[in-house]
Amino acid sequence: MDRPEPGGADPDISVVVIVYNDAPRLTTAVRSVLDQTLRNVEVVIADDCSTDRSYEVARSLAAAHPGRVRALRLPENSGGCGEPRNQGLAAAGGRYVMFLDSDDTLEPNACRNLLEAAERTGADLVSGRCVRVYTDSRHDKRVPWYPWLYRATRTVESIAELPDLFVFDTLSTNKCYRRDFLVENGLAFPRGIHYEDLLFSAQAYLAAGRITLIPHTVYHWHVAQKSTTKSISNRRHEINNFTDRLEIHRRIDAVLNRLGLDELKLHKDIKFLKHDLVLYLRELPFLDDTYRHRFAELARGYLQDFPQAAYARLDRMQAICAYLLMREDWDNLMPAVDTLINHNKISAPLAARDGRIYWCDRYFDDPGAREVTDVTALGHHGRPLETMFLRNLLTGYAVRGDLVLLEGAVVNPLHTVPADARLTAELEFRARRRSLQTFRFPVRTVRHEGDTLIWQASVPLSGRFRPLGVVDEVWDVRLHLRADGRRTTSRITAGNVDLESAAAVPVRPRLSRLMADRLAPEVSAKGHLAFRLAQHGAAARRGRALVDRHLHGSTARTVKGVYRTLRAVKRELASGTRKVQGYHRMLRLLPVRKGTVVFESHLGKQYSDSPRALYEELRRRRLPVTAIWSYAGERPEGFPEDAELVRRWSWRYLRALAQAEFWIDNQGYPLRLAKRPETTYIQTWHGSALKKMGFDEPGYRVMSEQEQRAYQEALDRFDHFVVRSEHDVRTLARAYRIPEAKLLRTGYPRNDALVRAARDPRLPAPAARRLAERLGIGPDRRVVLYAPTFRAGPGGVRNFSLPFDVERFADRYGDRYTLLVRSHYLNRVTLPPSVAGRVIDVTGEADITPLLLLADALVTDYSSVMFDYALLGRPIVFYVHDWEEYSRDTRGTYVDLLQEAPGPVARTEDELLAALSDLPAVSAQYEAQLKEFVDKYGEYDRGDAAARIVDRFFGPTGEAR
């Protein structure tokens, strides 16, 4: 693709570089084009009548590179990016055209990669990955622009095949266009209006006969977050900015309507509501009433014609904000915007009505508004205070001498903090960058007032606030509120107080006033109160400049280099790769600790399942073993107090595994950790298989030979594999390539309690009785357990929506049954308050066995819990509302559920409710099938699995062997 230096032949690509008053950066942008690995490229610099030296720089570059760089100047400033690009396009001589802004750069291989893709596919338009480079970031922050669009090379014949490209990647600069294509279609940027990229890109996408995407970075979009001069697109506080955006969108709408592309327009409308509108909503709390009213008026004029289908695709807070904006309900909208900016923040007091939770109580008389403002699904009503992120509105700021007087109001949703609660609070000042210092100050007053908790504090910042003054320039403020000993932490929302004109307070940094002499309030990017160290007066600024020069001198650079090296070493030692190396090269050389057993359940997430049953059998016999349990996360919860606890992947965890005589878990220790020969690995597994597993899965069969070998090596670590039936032998053991000699035909230790309960159903299980008491379920109350399999939501979201109307269930059966809902431990479920006491979320119960013992009947779908619960001989109802989708899964199943289900199979909600109407009849009808099911899938579950395993490996006297 390389060609000689231009001397008559047309350039392969013309890159139009636009510039306005950006002389210092223009050369870098042009150099990124001249240094392309594709040599036959020309640069056309279009200067938008700059008032600085930009045009002089452009002419100098043209003189230095004759034939490769040309410079032109517009006679007057056009006020935007569109017209200089049009002029550059008119002057371009290349077969293809690209656009570059003077403050950005091209990746060195950008032109070559784009041109090769265009020539190979015959595309009119080729687009590559853009990366936002944060030029003022200390850690070279880089963020790809919509990277999911550019994971692989792809060519489409119409933009309708890929609507996400149309609505998300609206940049003109990461693309290469065939020049004849642009000319033939009369494509040009709109003049005299901002957001010209949106319209130009839309028109180009729609006109292109073929579009190719390549998975290569082509464009570096330079962003300076700390710049005081905002780019055009970031001047959202100017109402004309929003006016221009709406006008561009109306022009795009007109094109889409003319072409009859309703589906593409719907995608664009959804994106406008979820992205474009949100950008401006974020600014509203800090703008005046005049702007707000004009903004709402403009938004209402545009949004009123949007189809309901677009609003239906919004998440709850986006929909609430759009609804409240249309009604200019600022009192309820401002808190909603706070939640929109700060995910999971509870910003409103909320309102309860008819068993549902609403954002506010203003719209109860309007059924449509009630539907929009219903936030029951967000689950705020079920959260304990400790997990709540509450809106804490700053209501007062003043400086009195050496004191900063702060006042605020913390929202108290649904009166979670009772009126008689004992309240205390303190303010914490924490440096945004890591610092050894944290300053805390007591809050003078905390009291109830309506739906809020009012607080007041006098903070002696001048006397007690002594920062270093070098690396701790910005300080964030948090309020720690305690109510009857329960603590919640909040940031302070700064929307109602004018902090720009607020007084700063004098301070004395430990490294002298040369570093800073005052602390000024400011608003963080998410709308919270912060403080910044600053200098007052010319002398202080000169002192700071002197210190800064020393900080960037050779000695300082050396010290910083040593510090960064030490920090990098620390990070390296904590990395997974280094830990794996340390485990194999050092820890496995330590001696094995006889009698040491490392237990793990579900990757350390729980104290449960068969590992728990074996541990408790060892403890019951008082055998002299050292038990170590692994846990995941920051704090271990629910684990036994008499065992040593180690956090998964910590160095202590790795050492415990390296020196253990036994590993016992139900899922798998980290795959990269080899087991030493002296260690015995007992794999209890976590359930019989319905869906295909291991090497039977299509995904595993297409893995590379190296990947399959590594996976097999991890499976070969198992010394023993517990099975509960010959079905497990034919499925799980074969799928994981477990040889016959390693199989333990004992049944699952976790199921011992179920087998014993089935033998004597009149004897209540102690674990079930304790659970019932804790849940408030009376002894005469019948219990139905709903336990579905894992559900993956859109984008990997773990929130699980019940596939039936739980309120309808409660209304019909609430006087007969208590429904326990246990979603998969990777899912979350939210129940409406209207079903409280009749339906209980028990997803947080780590061990499912007490739930199974408590339940009089089970409702499930494809979960392996069916194989365990069947041991009790109690009725099972299968609710397979999505059977068609499930049965089409390419993964496949081992069991034909519709043929073998030992209970009624309901496909609709009505069928489910009907099946539950007479559980004794279900038991009688399916008694024989249930027995056959148990004989086939639980033949080795005899109630003594834990005892048999302990007998074999630890002996009745406790001597491990």
mmCIF file of N, CA and C in Angstrom, residues 655-738:
data_model
loop_
_atom_site.group_PDB
_atom_site.id
_atom_site.type_symbol
_atom_site.label_atom_id
_atom_site.label_comp_id
_atom_site.label_asym_id
_atom_site.label_seq_id
_atom_site.Cartn_x
_atom_site.Cartn_y
_atom_site.Cartn_z
ATOM 1 N N ARG A 655 -1.009 -19.756 51.388
ATOM 2 C CA ARG A 655 -0.167 -20.564 52.278
ATOM 3 C C ARG A 655 -0.980 -21.723 52.878
ATOM 4 N N ALA A 656 -2.233 -21.463 53.244
ATOM 5 C CA ALA A 656 -3.059 -22.524 53.813
ATOM 6 C C ALA A 656 -3.245 -23.656 52.805
ATOM 7 N N LEU A 657 -3.503 -23.316 51.544
ATOM 8 C CA LEU A 657 -3.661 -24.343 50.525
ATOM 9 C C LEU A 657 -2.359 -25.106 50.302
ATOM 10 N N ALA A 658 -1.247 -24.377 50.326
ATOM 11 C CA ALA A 658 0.047 -25.013 50.065
ATOM 12 C C ALA A 658 0.403 -26.022 51.148
ATOM 13 N N GLN A 659 -0.020 -25.781 52.385
ATOM 14 C CA GLN A 659 0.396 -26.645 53.497
ATOM 15 C C GLN A 659 -0.706 -27.592 53.975
ATOM 16 N N ALA A 660 -1.893 -27.532 53.364
ATOM 17 C CA ALA A 660 -3.007 -28.345 53.855
ATOM 18 C C ALA A 660 -2.821 -29.814 53.524
ATOM 19 N N GLU A 661 -3.304 -30.663 54.410
ATOM 20 C CA GLU A 661 -3.339 -32.093 54.116
ATOM 21 C C GLU A 661 -4.582 -32.435 53.310
ATOM 22 N N PHE A 662 -5.674 -31.627 53.479
ATOM 23 C CA PHE A 662 -6.918 -31.871 52.753
ATOM 24 C C PHE A 662 -7.463 -30.569 52.183
ATOM 25 N N TRP A 663 -7.951 -30.647 50.945
ATOM 26 C CA TRP A 663 -8.781 -29.606 50.374
ATOM 27 C C TRP A 663 -10.190 -30.188 50.251
ATOM 28 N N ILE A 664 -11.187 -29.443 50.736
ATOM 29 C CA ILE A 664 -12.584 -29.879 50.591
ATOM 30 C C ILE A 664 -13.399 -28.685 50.099
ATOM 31 N N ASP A 665 -13.963 -28.796 48.909
ATOM 32 C CA ASP A 665 -14.827 -27.709 48.416
ATOM 33 C C ASP A 665 -15.861 -28.292 47.466
ATOM 34 N N ASN A 666 -16.782 -27.435 47.011
ATOM 35 C CA ASN A 666 -17.895 -27.915 46.197
ATOM 36 C C ASN A 666 -17.936 -27.282 44.812
ATOM 37 N N GLN A 667 -16.904 -26.547 44.448
ATOM 38 C CA GLN A 667 -16.943 -25.888 43.145
ATOM 39 C C GLN A 667 -15.570 -25.908 42.482
ATOM 40 N N GLY A 668 -14.563 -25.368 43.126
ATOM 41 C CA GLY A 668 -13.229 -25.423 42.552
ATOM 42 C C GLY A 668 -12.313 -24.375 43.124
ATOM 43 N N TYR A 669 -11.167 -24.811 43.622
ATOM 44 C CA TYR A 669 -10.130 -23.862 44.031
ATOM 45 C C TYR A 669 -9.538 -23.220 42.779
ATOM 46 N N PRO A 670 -8.878 -22.075 42.910
ATOM 47 C CA PRO A 670 -8.353 -21.377 41.729
ATOM 48 C C PRO A 670 -7.645 -22.326 40.764
ATOM 49 N N LEU A 671 -8.025 -22.236 39.499
ATOM 50 C CA LEU A 671 -7.572 -23.211 38.515
ATOM 51 C C LEU A 671 -6.057 -23.214 38.327
ATOM 52 N N ARG A 672 -5.422 -22.069 38.549
ATOM 53 C CA ARG A 672 -3.986 -21.986 38.276
ATOM 54 C C ARG A 672 -3.123 -22.525 39.410
ATOM 55 N N LEU A 673 -3.740 -22.925 40.515
ATOM 56 C CA LEU A 673 -2.977 -23.426 41.653
ATOM 57 C C LEU A 673 -2.864 -24.949 41.578
ATOM 58 N N ALA A 674 -1.652 -25.425 41.405
ATOM 59 C CA ALA A 674 -1.431 -26.869 41.369
ATOM 60 C C ALA A 674 -1.498 -27.434 42.784
ATOM 61 N N LYS A 675 -1.976 -28.655 42.892
ATOM 62 C CA LYS A 675 -2.051 -29.333 44.193
ATOM 63 C C LYS A 675 -0.812 -30.202 44.368
ATOM 64 N N ARG A 676 -0.218 -30.129 45.543
ATOM 65 C CA ARG A 676 0.942 -30.982 45.791
ATOM 66 C C ARG A 676 0.495 -32.426 46.031
ATOM 67 N N PRO A 677 1.319 -33.409 45.750
ATOM 68 C CA PRO A 677 0.906 -34.809 45.880
ATOM 69 C C PRO A 677 0.505 -35.192 47.292
ATOM 70 N N GLU A 678 1.068 -34.538 48.309
ATOM 71 C CA GLU A 678 0.775 -34.904 49.691
ATOM 72 C C GLU A 678 -0.600 -34.436 50.146
ATOM 73 N N THR A 679 -1.250 -33.596 49.347
ATOM 74 C CA THR A 679 -2.565 -33.053 49.699
ATOM 75 C C THR A 679 -3.663 -33.878 49.031
ATOM 76 N N THR A 680 -4.710 -34.195 49.797
ATOM 77 C CA THR A 680 -5.856 -34.934 49.274
ATOM 78 C C THR A 680 -7.002 -33.961 48.995
ATOM 79 N N TYR A 681 -7.451 -33.947 47.753
ATOM 80 C CA TYR A 681 -8.506 -33.018 47.323
ATOM 81 C C TYR A 681 -9.813 -33.804 47.201
ATOM 82 N N ILE A 682 -10.786 -33.486 48.078
ATOM 83 C CA ILE A 682 -12.112 -34.105 48.042
ATOM 84 C C ILE A 682 -13.089 -33.097 47.442
ATOM 85 N N GLN A 683 -13.558 -33.379 46.243
ATOM 86 C CA GLN A 683 -14.487 -32.494 45.546
ATOM 87 C C GLN A 683 -15.910 -33.018 45.774
ATOM 88 N N THR A 684 -16.694 -32.275 46.587
ATOM 89 C CA THR A 684 -18.049 -32.725 46.921
ATOM 90 C C THR A 684 -19.074 -32.365 45.857
ATOM 91 N N TRP A 685 -18.745 -31.408 44.970
ATOM 92 C CA TRP A 685 -19.624 -30.846 43.945
ATOM 93 C C TRP A 685 -20.880 -30.248 44.574
ATOM 94 N N HIS A 686 -21.699 -29.597 43.755
ATOM 95 C CA HIS A 686 -22.818 -28.828 44.319
ATOM 96 C C HIS A 686 -24.150 -29.135 43.663
ATOM 97 N N GLY A 687 -24.282 -30.291 43.019
ATOM 98 C CA GLY A 687 -25.603 -30.647 42.525
ATOM 99 C C GLY A 687 -25.553 -31.501 41.279
ATOM 100 N N SER A 688 -26.547 -32.363 41.147
ATOM 101 C CA SER A 688 -26.666 -33.159 39.928
ATOM 102 C C SER A 688 -26.966 -32.240 38.753
ATOM 103 N N ALA A 689 -26.670 -32.721 37.571
ATOM 104 C CA ALA A 689 -26.712 -31.850 36.399
ATOM 105 C C ALA A 689 -27.995 -32.036 35.601
ATOM 106 N N LEU A 690 -28.627 -30.927 35.268
ATOM 107 C CA LEU A 690 -29.712 -30.914 34.298
ATOM 108 C C LEU A 690 -29.152 -30.462 32.948
ATOM 109 N N LYS A 691 -28.473 -29.302 32.959
ATOM 110 C CA LYS A 691 -27.798 -28.835 31.752
ATOM 111 C C LYS A 691 -26.446 -29.505 31.604
ATOM 112 N N LYS A 692 -25.977 -29.588 30.374
ATOM 113 C CA LYS A 692 -24.686 -30.204 30.113
ATOM 114 C C LYS A 692 -23.559 -29.384 30.730
ATOM 115 N N MET A 693 -22.540 -30.094 31.188
ATOM 116 C CA MET A 693 -21.470 -29.488 31.963
ATOM 117 C C MET A 693 -20.115 -29.835 31.343
ATOM 118 N N GLY A 694 -19.074 -29.163 31.840
ATOM 119 C CA GLY A 694 -17.703 -29.498 31.513
ATOM 120 C C GLY A 694 -17.443 -29.632 30.026
ATOM 121 N N PHE A 695 -16.741 -30.693 29.646
ATOM 122 C CA PHE A 695 -16.372 -30.885 28.250
ATOM 123 C C PHE A 695 -17.554 -31.266 27.380
ATOM 124 N N ASP A 696 -18.723 -31.483 27.986
ATOM 125 C CA ASP A 696 -19.932 -31.713 27.191
ATOM 126 C C ASP A 696 -20.527 -30.406 26.664
ATOM 127 N N GLU A 697 -20.118 -29.278 27.257
ATOM 128 C CA GLU A 697 -20.628 -27.991 26.803
ATOM 129 C C GLU A 697 -19.981 -27.626 25.468
ATOM 130 N N PRO A 698 -20.749 -27.064 24.546
ATOM 131 C CA PRO A 698 -20.178 -26.670 23.241
ATOM 132 C C PRO A 698 -19.008 -25.702 23.381
ATOM 133 N N GLY A 699 -19.093 -24.802 24.347
ATOM 134 C CA GLY A 699 -18.026 -23.816 24.517
ATOM 135 C C GLY A 699 -16.692 -24.427 24.868
ATOM 136 N N TYR A 700 -16.710 -25.500 25.644
ATOM 137 C CA TYR A 700 -15.467 -26.150 26.025
ATOM 138 C C TYR A 700 -14.881 -26.955 24.862
ATOM 139 N N ARG A 701 -15.766 -27.499 24.028
ATOM 140 C CA ARG A 701 -15.276 -28.328 22.929
ATOM 141 C C ARG A 701 -14.536 -27.503 21.878
ATOM 142 N N VAL A 702 -14.840 -26.218 21.795
ATOM 143 C CA VAL A 702 -14.172 -25.389 20.785
ATOM 144 C C VAL A 702 -12.996 -24.617 21.356
ATOM 145 N N MET A 703 -12.657 -24.859 22.608
ATOM 146 C CA MET A 703 -11.476 -24.220 23.174
ATOM 147 C C MET A 703 -10.226 -24.717 22.460
ATOM 148 N N SER A 704 -9.174 -23.913 22.513
ATOM 149 C CA SER A 704 -7.911 -24.335 21.915
ATOM 150 C C SER A 704 -7.356 -25.535 22.675
ATOM 151 N N GLU A 705 -6.434 -26.236 22.018
ATOM 152 C CA GLU A 705 -5.830 -27.406 22.660
ATOM 153 C C GLU A 705 -5.130 -27.020 23.956
ATOM 154 N N GLN A 706 -4.481 -25.882 23.951
ATOM 155 C CA GLN A 706 -3.785 -25.425 25.154
ATOM 156 C C GLN A 706 -4.764 -25.124 26.285
ATOM 157 N N GLU A 707 -5.894 -24.473 25.943
ATOM 158 C CA GLU A 707 -6.897 -24.164 26.953
ATOM 159 C C GLU A 707 -7.526 -25.436 27.512
ATOM 160 N N GLN A 708 -7.791 -26.393 26.649
ATOM 161 C CA GLN A 708 -8.374 -27.648 27.119
ATOM 162 C C GLN A 708 -7.394 -28.396 28.027
ATOM 163 N N ARG A 709 -6.128 -28.340 27.674
ATOM 164 C CA ARG A 709 -5.130 -29.029 28.490
ATOM 165 C C ARG A 709 -5.029 -28.390 29.871
ATOM 166 N N ALA A 710 -5.041 -27.052 29.931
ATOM 167 C CA ALA A 710 -4.970 -26.356 31.220
ATOM 168 C C ALA A 710 -6.199 -26.673 32.071
ATOM 169 N N TYR A 711 -7.372 -26.734 31.431
ATOM 170 C CA TYR A 711 -8.596 -27.043 32.162
ATOM 171 C C TYR A 711 -8.560 -28.475 32.694
ATOM 172 N N GLN A 712 -8.067 -29.390 31.860
ATOM 173 C CA GLN A 712 -7.991 -30.777 32.291
ATOM 174 C C GLN A 712 -7.022 -30.932 33.464
ATOM 175 N N GLU A 713 -5.920 -30.184 33.431
ATOM 176 C CA GLU A 713 -4.963 -30.244 34.539
ATOM 177 C C GLU A 713 -5.611 -29.786 35.842
ATOM 178 N N ALA A 714 -6.479 -28.769 35.758
ATOM 179 C CA ALA A 714 -7.173 -28.311 36.965
ATOM 180 C C ALA A 714 -8.122 -29.387 37.480
ATOM 181 N N LEU A 715 -8.806 -30.080 36.569
ATOM 182 C CA LEU A 715 -9.719 -31.153 36.991
ATOM 183 C C LEU A 715 -8.959 -32.357 37.545
ATOM 184 N N ASP A 716 -7.788 -32.599 37.015
ATOM 185 C CA ASP A 716 -6.996 -33.743 37.476
ATOM 186 C C ASP A 716 -6.533 -33.581 38.921
ATOM 187 N N ARG A 717 -6.674 -32.393 39.484
ATOM 188 C CA ARG A 717 -6.297 -32.205 40.889
ATOM 189 C C ARG A 717 -7.227 -32.979 41.822
ATOM 190 N N PHE A 718 -8.471 -33.231 41.361
ATOM 191 C CA PHE A 718 -9.408 -33.957 42.227
ATOM 192 C C PHE A 718 -8.849 -35.351 42.537
ATOM 193 N N ASP A 719 -8.731 -35.656 43.802
ATOM 194 C CA ASP A 719 -8.389 -37.024 44.200
ATOM 195 C C ASP A 719 -9.641 -37.865 44.376
ATOM 196 N N HIS A 720 -10.731 -37.205 44.773
ATOM 197 C CA HIS A 720 -11.997 -37.910 44.988
ATOM 198 C C HIS A 720 -13.129 -36.978 44.573
ATOM 199 N N PHE A 721 -14.146 -37.560 43.948
ATOM 200 C CA PHE A 721 -15.283 -36.788 43.440
ATOM 201 C C PHE A 721 -16.565 -37.464 43.927
ATOM 202 N N VAL A 722 -17.358 -36.727 44.697
ATOM 203 C CA VAL A 722 -18.564 -37.276 45.308
ATOM 204 C C VAL A 722 -19.698 -37.312 44.294
ATOM 205 N N VAL A 723 -20.357 -38.458 44.194
ATOM 206 C CA VAL A 723 -21.538 -38.583 43.336
ATOM 207 C C VAL A 723 -22.687 -39.140 44.162
ATOM 208 N N ARG A 724 -23.899 -38.868 43.706
ATOM 209 C CA ARG A 724 -25.084 -39.310 44.439
ATOM 210 C C ARG A 724 -25.921 -40.303 43.656
ATOM 211 N N SER A 725 -25.485 -40.611 42.436
ATOM 212 C CA SER A 725 -26.228 -41.567 41.625
ATOM 213 C C SER A 725 -25.385 -41.964 40.431
ATOM 214 N N GLU A 726 -25.821 -43.015 39.749
ATOM 215 C CA GLU A 726 -25.157 -43.392 38.512
ATOM 216 C C GLU A 726 -25.424 -42.369 37.408
ATOM 217 N N HIS A 727 -26.486 -41.595 37.566
ATOM 218 C CA HIS A 727 -26.701 -40.478 36.641
ATOM 219 C C HIS A 727 -25.516 -39.521 36.714
ATOM 220 N N ASP A 728 -25.034 -39.233 37.909
ATOM 221 C CA ASP A 728 -23.858 -38.371 38.064
ATOM 222 C C ASP A 728 -22.631 -39.000 37.416
ATOM 223 N N VAL A 729 -22.519 -40.311 37.523
ATOM 224 C CA VAL A 729 -21.377 -41.002 36.921
ATOM 225 C C VAL A 729 -21.417 -40.850 35.405
ATOM 226 N N ARG A 730 -22.616 -41.003 34.822
ATOM 227 C CA ARG A 730 -22.745 -40.919 33.366
ATOM 228 C C ARG A 730 -22.645 -39.493 32.846
ATOM 229 N N THR A 731 -22.920 -38.515 33.687
ATOM 230 C CA THR A 731 -22.961 -37.123 33.225
ATOM 231 C C THR A 731 -21.775 -36.322 33.772
ATOM 232 N N LEU A 732 -21.833 -35.975 35.046
ATOM 233 C CA LEU A 732 -20.789 -35.134 35.632
ATOM 234 C C LEU A 732 -19.410 -35.780 35.529
ATOM 235 N N ALA A 733 -19.307 -37.031 35.964
ATOM 236 C CA ALA A 733 -17.997 -37.681 35.975
ATOM 237 C C ALA A 733 -17.431 -37.786 34.565
ATOM 238 N N ARG A 734 -18.283 -38.107 33.611
ATOM 239 C CA ARG A 734 -17.802 -38.199 32.232
ATOM 240 C C ARG A 734 -17.448 -36.816 31.684
ATOM 241 N N ALA A 735 -18.298 -35.804 31.972
ATOM 242 C CA ALA A 735 -18.059 -34.456 31.453
ATOM 243 C C ALA A 735 -16.764 -33.867 31.994
ATOM 244 N N TYR A 736 -16.426 -34.206 33.234
ATOM 245 C CA TYR A 736 -15.196 -33.692 33.835
ATOM 246 C C TYR A 736 -14.053 -34.715 33.781
ATOM 247 N N ARG A 737 -14.298 -35.819 33.077
ATOM 248 C CA ARG A 737 -13.269 -36.831 32.835
ATOM 249 C C ARG A 737 -12.671 -37.342 34.145
ATOM 250 N N ILE A 738 -13.580 -37.676 35.088
ATOM 251 C CA ILE A 738 -13.172 -38.214 36.379
ATOM 252 C C ILE A 738 -13.093 -39.743 36.260
#
